[in-house]
Short mmCIF file of C-alpha atoms in Angstrom, two decimals:
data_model
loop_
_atom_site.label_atom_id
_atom_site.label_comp_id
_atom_site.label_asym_id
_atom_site.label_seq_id
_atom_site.Cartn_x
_atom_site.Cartn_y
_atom_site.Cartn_z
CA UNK A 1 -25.33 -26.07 -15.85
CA UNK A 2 -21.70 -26.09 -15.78
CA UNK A 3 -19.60 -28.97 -15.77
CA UNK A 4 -18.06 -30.71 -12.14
CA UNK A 5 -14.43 -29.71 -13.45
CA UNK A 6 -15.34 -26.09 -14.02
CA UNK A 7 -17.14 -25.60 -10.21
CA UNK A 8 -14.15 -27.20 -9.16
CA UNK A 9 -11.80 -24.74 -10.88
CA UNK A 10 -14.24 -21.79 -9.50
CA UNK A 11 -13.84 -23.41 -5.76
CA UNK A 12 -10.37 -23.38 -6.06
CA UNK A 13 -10.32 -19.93 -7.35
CA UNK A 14 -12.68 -18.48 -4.53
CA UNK A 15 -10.31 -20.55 -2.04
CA UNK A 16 -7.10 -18.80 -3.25
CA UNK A 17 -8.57 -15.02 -3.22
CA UNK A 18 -10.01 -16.00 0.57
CA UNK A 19 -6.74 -17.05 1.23
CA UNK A 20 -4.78 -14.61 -0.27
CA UNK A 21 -7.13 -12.32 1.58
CA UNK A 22 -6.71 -13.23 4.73
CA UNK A 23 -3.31 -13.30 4.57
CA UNK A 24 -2.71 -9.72 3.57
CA UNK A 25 -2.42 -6.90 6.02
CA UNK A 26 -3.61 -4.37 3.49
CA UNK A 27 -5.83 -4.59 0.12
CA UNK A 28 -7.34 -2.29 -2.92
CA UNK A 29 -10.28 -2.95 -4.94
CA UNK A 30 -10.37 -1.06 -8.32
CA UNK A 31 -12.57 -0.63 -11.50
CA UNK A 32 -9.90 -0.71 -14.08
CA UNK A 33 -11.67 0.20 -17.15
CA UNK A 34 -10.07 2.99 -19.56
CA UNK A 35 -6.32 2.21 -18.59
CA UNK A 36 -3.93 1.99 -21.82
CA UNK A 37 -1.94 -1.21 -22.12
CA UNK A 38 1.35 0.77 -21.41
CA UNK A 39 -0.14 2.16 -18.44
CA UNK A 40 -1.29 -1.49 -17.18
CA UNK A 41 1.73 -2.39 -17.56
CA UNK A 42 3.37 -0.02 -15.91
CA UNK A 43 1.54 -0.17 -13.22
CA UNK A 44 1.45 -4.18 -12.41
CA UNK A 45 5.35 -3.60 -12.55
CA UNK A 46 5.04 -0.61 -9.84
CA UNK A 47 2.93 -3.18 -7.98
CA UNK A 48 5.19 -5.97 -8.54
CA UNK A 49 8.14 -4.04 -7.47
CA UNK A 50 6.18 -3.12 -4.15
CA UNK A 51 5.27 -6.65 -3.24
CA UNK A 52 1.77 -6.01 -3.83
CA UNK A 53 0.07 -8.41 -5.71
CA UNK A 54 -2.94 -7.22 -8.27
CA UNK A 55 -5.67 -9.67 -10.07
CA UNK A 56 -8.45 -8.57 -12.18
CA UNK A 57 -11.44 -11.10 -10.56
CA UNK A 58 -14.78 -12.01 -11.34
CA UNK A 59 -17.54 -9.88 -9.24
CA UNK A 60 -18.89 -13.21 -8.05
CA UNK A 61 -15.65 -15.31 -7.35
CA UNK A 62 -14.55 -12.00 -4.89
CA UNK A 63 -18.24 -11.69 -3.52
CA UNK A 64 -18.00 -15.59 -2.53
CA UNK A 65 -14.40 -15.02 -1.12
CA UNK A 66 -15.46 -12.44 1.05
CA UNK A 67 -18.95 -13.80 2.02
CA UNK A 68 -19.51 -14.61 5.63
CA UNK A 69 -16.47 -12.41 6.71
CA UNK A 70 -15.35 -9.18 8.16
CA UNK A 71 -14.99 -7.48 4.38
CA UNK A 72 -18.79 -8.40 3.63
CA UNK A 73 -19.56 -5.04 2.94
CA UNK A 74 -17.34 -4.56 -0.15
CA UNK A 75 -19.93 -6.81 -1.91
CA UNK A 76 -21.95 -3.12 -2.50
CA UNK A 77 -19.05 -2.28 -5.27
CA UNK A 78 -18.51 -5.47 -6.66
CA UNK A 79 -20.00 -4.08 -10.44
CA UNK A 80 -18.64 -3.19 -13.48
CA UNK A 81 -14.99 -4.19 -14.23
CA UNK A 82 -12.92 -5.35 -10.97
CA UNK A 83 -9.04 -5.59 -9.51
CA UNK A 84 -7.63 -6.69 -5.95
CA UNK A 85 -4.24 -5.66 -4.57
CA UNK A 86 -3.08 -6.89 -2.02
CA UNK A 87 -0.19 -6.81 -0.11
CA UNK A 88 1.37 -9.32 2.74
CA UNK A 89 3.64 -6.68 4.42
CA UNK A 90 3.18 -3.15 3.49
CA UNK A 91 -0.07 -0.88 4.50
CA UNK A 92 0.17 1.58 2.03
CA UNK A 93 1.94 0.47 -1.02
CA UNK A 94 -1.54 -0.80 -2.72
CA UNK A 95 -3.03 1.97 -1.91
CA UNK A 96 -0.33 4.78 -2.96
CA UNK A 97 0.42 3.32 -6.26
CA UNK A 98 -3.76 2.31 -7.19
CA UNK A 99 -4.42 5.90 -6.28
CA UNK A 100 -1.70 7.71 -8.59
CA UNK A 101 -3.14 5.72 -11.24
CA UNK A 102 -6.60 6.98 -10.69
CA UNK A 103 -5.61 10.24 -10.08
CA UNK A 104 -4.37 10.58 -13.49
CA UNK A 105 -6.73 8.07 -15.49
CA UNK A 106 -9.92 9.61 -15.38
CA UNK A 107 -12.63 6.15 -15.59
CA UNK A 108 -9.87 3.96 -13.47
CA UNK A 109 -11.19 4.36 -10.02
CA UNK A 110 -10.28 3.30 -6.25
CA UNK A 111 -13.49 1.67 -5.71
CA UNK A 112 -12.68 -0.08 -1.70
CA UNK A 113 -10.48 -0.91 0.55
CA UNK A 114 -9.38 -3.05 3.62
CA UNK A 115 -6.42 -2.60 6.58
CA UNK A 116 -5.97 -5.75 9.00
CA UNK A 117 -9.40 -7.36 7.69
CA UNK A 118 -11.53 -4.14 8.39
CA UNK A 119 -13.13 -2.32 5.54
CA UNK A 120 -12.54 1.05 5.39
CA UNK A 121 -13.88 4.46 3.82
CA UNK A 122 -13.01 5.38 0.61
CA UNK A 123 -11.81 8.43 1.75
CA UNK A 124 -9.64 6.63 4.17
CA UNK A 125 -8.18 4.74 1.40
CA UNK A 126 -7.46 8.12 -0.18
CA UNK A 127 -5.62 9.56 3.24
CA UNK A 128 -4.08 5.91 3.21
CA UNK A 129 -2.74 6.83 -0.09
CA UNK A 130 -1.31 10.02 0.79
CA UNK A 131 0.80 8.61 3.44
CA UNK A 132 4.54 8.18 2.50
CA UNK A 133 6.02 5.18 1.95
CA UNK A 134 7.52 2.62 5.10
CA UNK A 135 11.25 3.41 4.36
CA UNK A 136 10.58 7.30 3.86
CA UNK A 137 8.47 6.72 7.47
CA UNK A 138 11.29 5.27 8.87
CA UNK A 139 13.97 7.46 7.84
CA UNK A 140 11.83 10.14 9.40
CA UNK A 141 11.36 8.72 12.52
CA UNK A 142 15.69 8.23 12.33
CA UNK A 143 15.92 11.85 11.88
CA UNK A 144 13.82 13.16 14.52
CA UNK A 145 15.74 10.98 16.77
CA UNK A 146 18.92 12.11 15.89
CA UNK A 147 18.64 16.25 15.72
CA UNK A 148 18.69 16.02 19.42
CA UNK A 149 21.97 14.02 19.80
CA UNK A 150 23.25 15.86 16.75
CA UNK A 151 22.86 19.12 18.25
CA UNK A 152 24.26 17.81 21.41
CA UNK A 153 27.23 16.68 19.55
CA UNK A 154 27.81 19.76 17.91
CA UNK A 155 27.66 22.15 21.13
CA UNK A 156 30.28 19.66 23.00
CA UNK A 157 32.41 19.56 19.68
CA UNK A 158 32.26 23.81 19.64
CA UNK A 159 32.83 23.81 23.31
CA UNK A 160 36.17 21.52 22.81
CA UNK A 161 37.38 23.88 19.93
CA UNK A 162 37.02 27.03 21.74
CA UNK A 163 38.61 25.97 24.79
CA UNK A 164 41.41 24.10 22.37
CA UNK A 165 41.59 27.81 21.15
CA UNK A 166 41.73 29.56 24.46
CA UNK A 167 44.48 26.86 25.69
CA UNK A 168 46.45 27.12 22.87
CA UNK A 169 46.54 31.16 23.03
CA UNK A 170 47.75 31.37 27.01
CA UNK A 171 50.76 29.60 26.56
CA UNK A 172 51.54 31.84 23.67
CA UNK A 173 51.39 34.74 25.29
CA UNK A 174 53.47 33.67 28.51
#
């Protein structure tokens, strides 16, 4: 039977990955076996970098974190070695990043995944993945907004210079 100290340490450690949980708009579980040192490393600075934050846990500290909540049914895939990102802010970031990774590391696998507390499919989490980043989304968005005034600006702009053409021409020829 373990010690009072180490249940403690375990309650606080199920208390922080609940927490952390529920305070993240987007998360990634992962098996992370067969991934190089470089290429862990590598990849927890991507993560960093993204404001994504990534844990290897214990199957049964994360299964008590999530127990008695909406992500209960990630407890089916909590086996074998085990990761969380999450992130506070950005939807996809986890998810992008986890799934180049898997892509090209053939036994490190996308195993689940949540958006706003609700599990979802893994091959939602794959689409998820796909998706391009917030600032690319954005700058999108920017341009499709601005072809129209663009254009508009460019026919009033060739309008002015062909009737600054046109008046500069008549008095020439008077």
């Amino acid at each position: 039977m373990p010690s009072a100290s180490v249940l403690e340490q375990k309650k606080q450690v199920v208390a922080q990955i609940a927490d952390r949980i529920s305070n993240s708009v987007a998360g990634v579980v992962v098996e992370f076996k067969g991934i190089t040192v470089a290429d862990d490393t590598a990849m927890r600075k991507e993560l960093r970098e993204a404001g994504v934050e990534y844990t290897v846990v214990k199957n049964t500290l994360l299964n008590l974190a999530i127990k008695d909540t909406s992500l209960e049914s990630m407890n089916t895939v909590l086996e074998g070695t085990t990761a969380i990102a999450t992130s506070k802010e950005d939807y996809v970031a986890a998810a992008r990043i986890l799934n180049n990774y898997a892509d090209k590391i053939e036994s490190f696998n996308l195993k689940s995944g949540y958006l706003d507390g609700e599990v979802i499919s893994l091959d939602k989490l794959k689409e998820l993945a796909t998706l391009p980043s917030r600032e690319v989304l954005l700058s999108m968005v920017a341009n499709v907004f601005s072809a129209p005034i663009a254009s508009f600006a460019r026919a009033v702009q060739a309008i002015a210079d062909k009737n600054g053409e046109g008046a500069e021409e008549a008095p020439a020829e008077a």
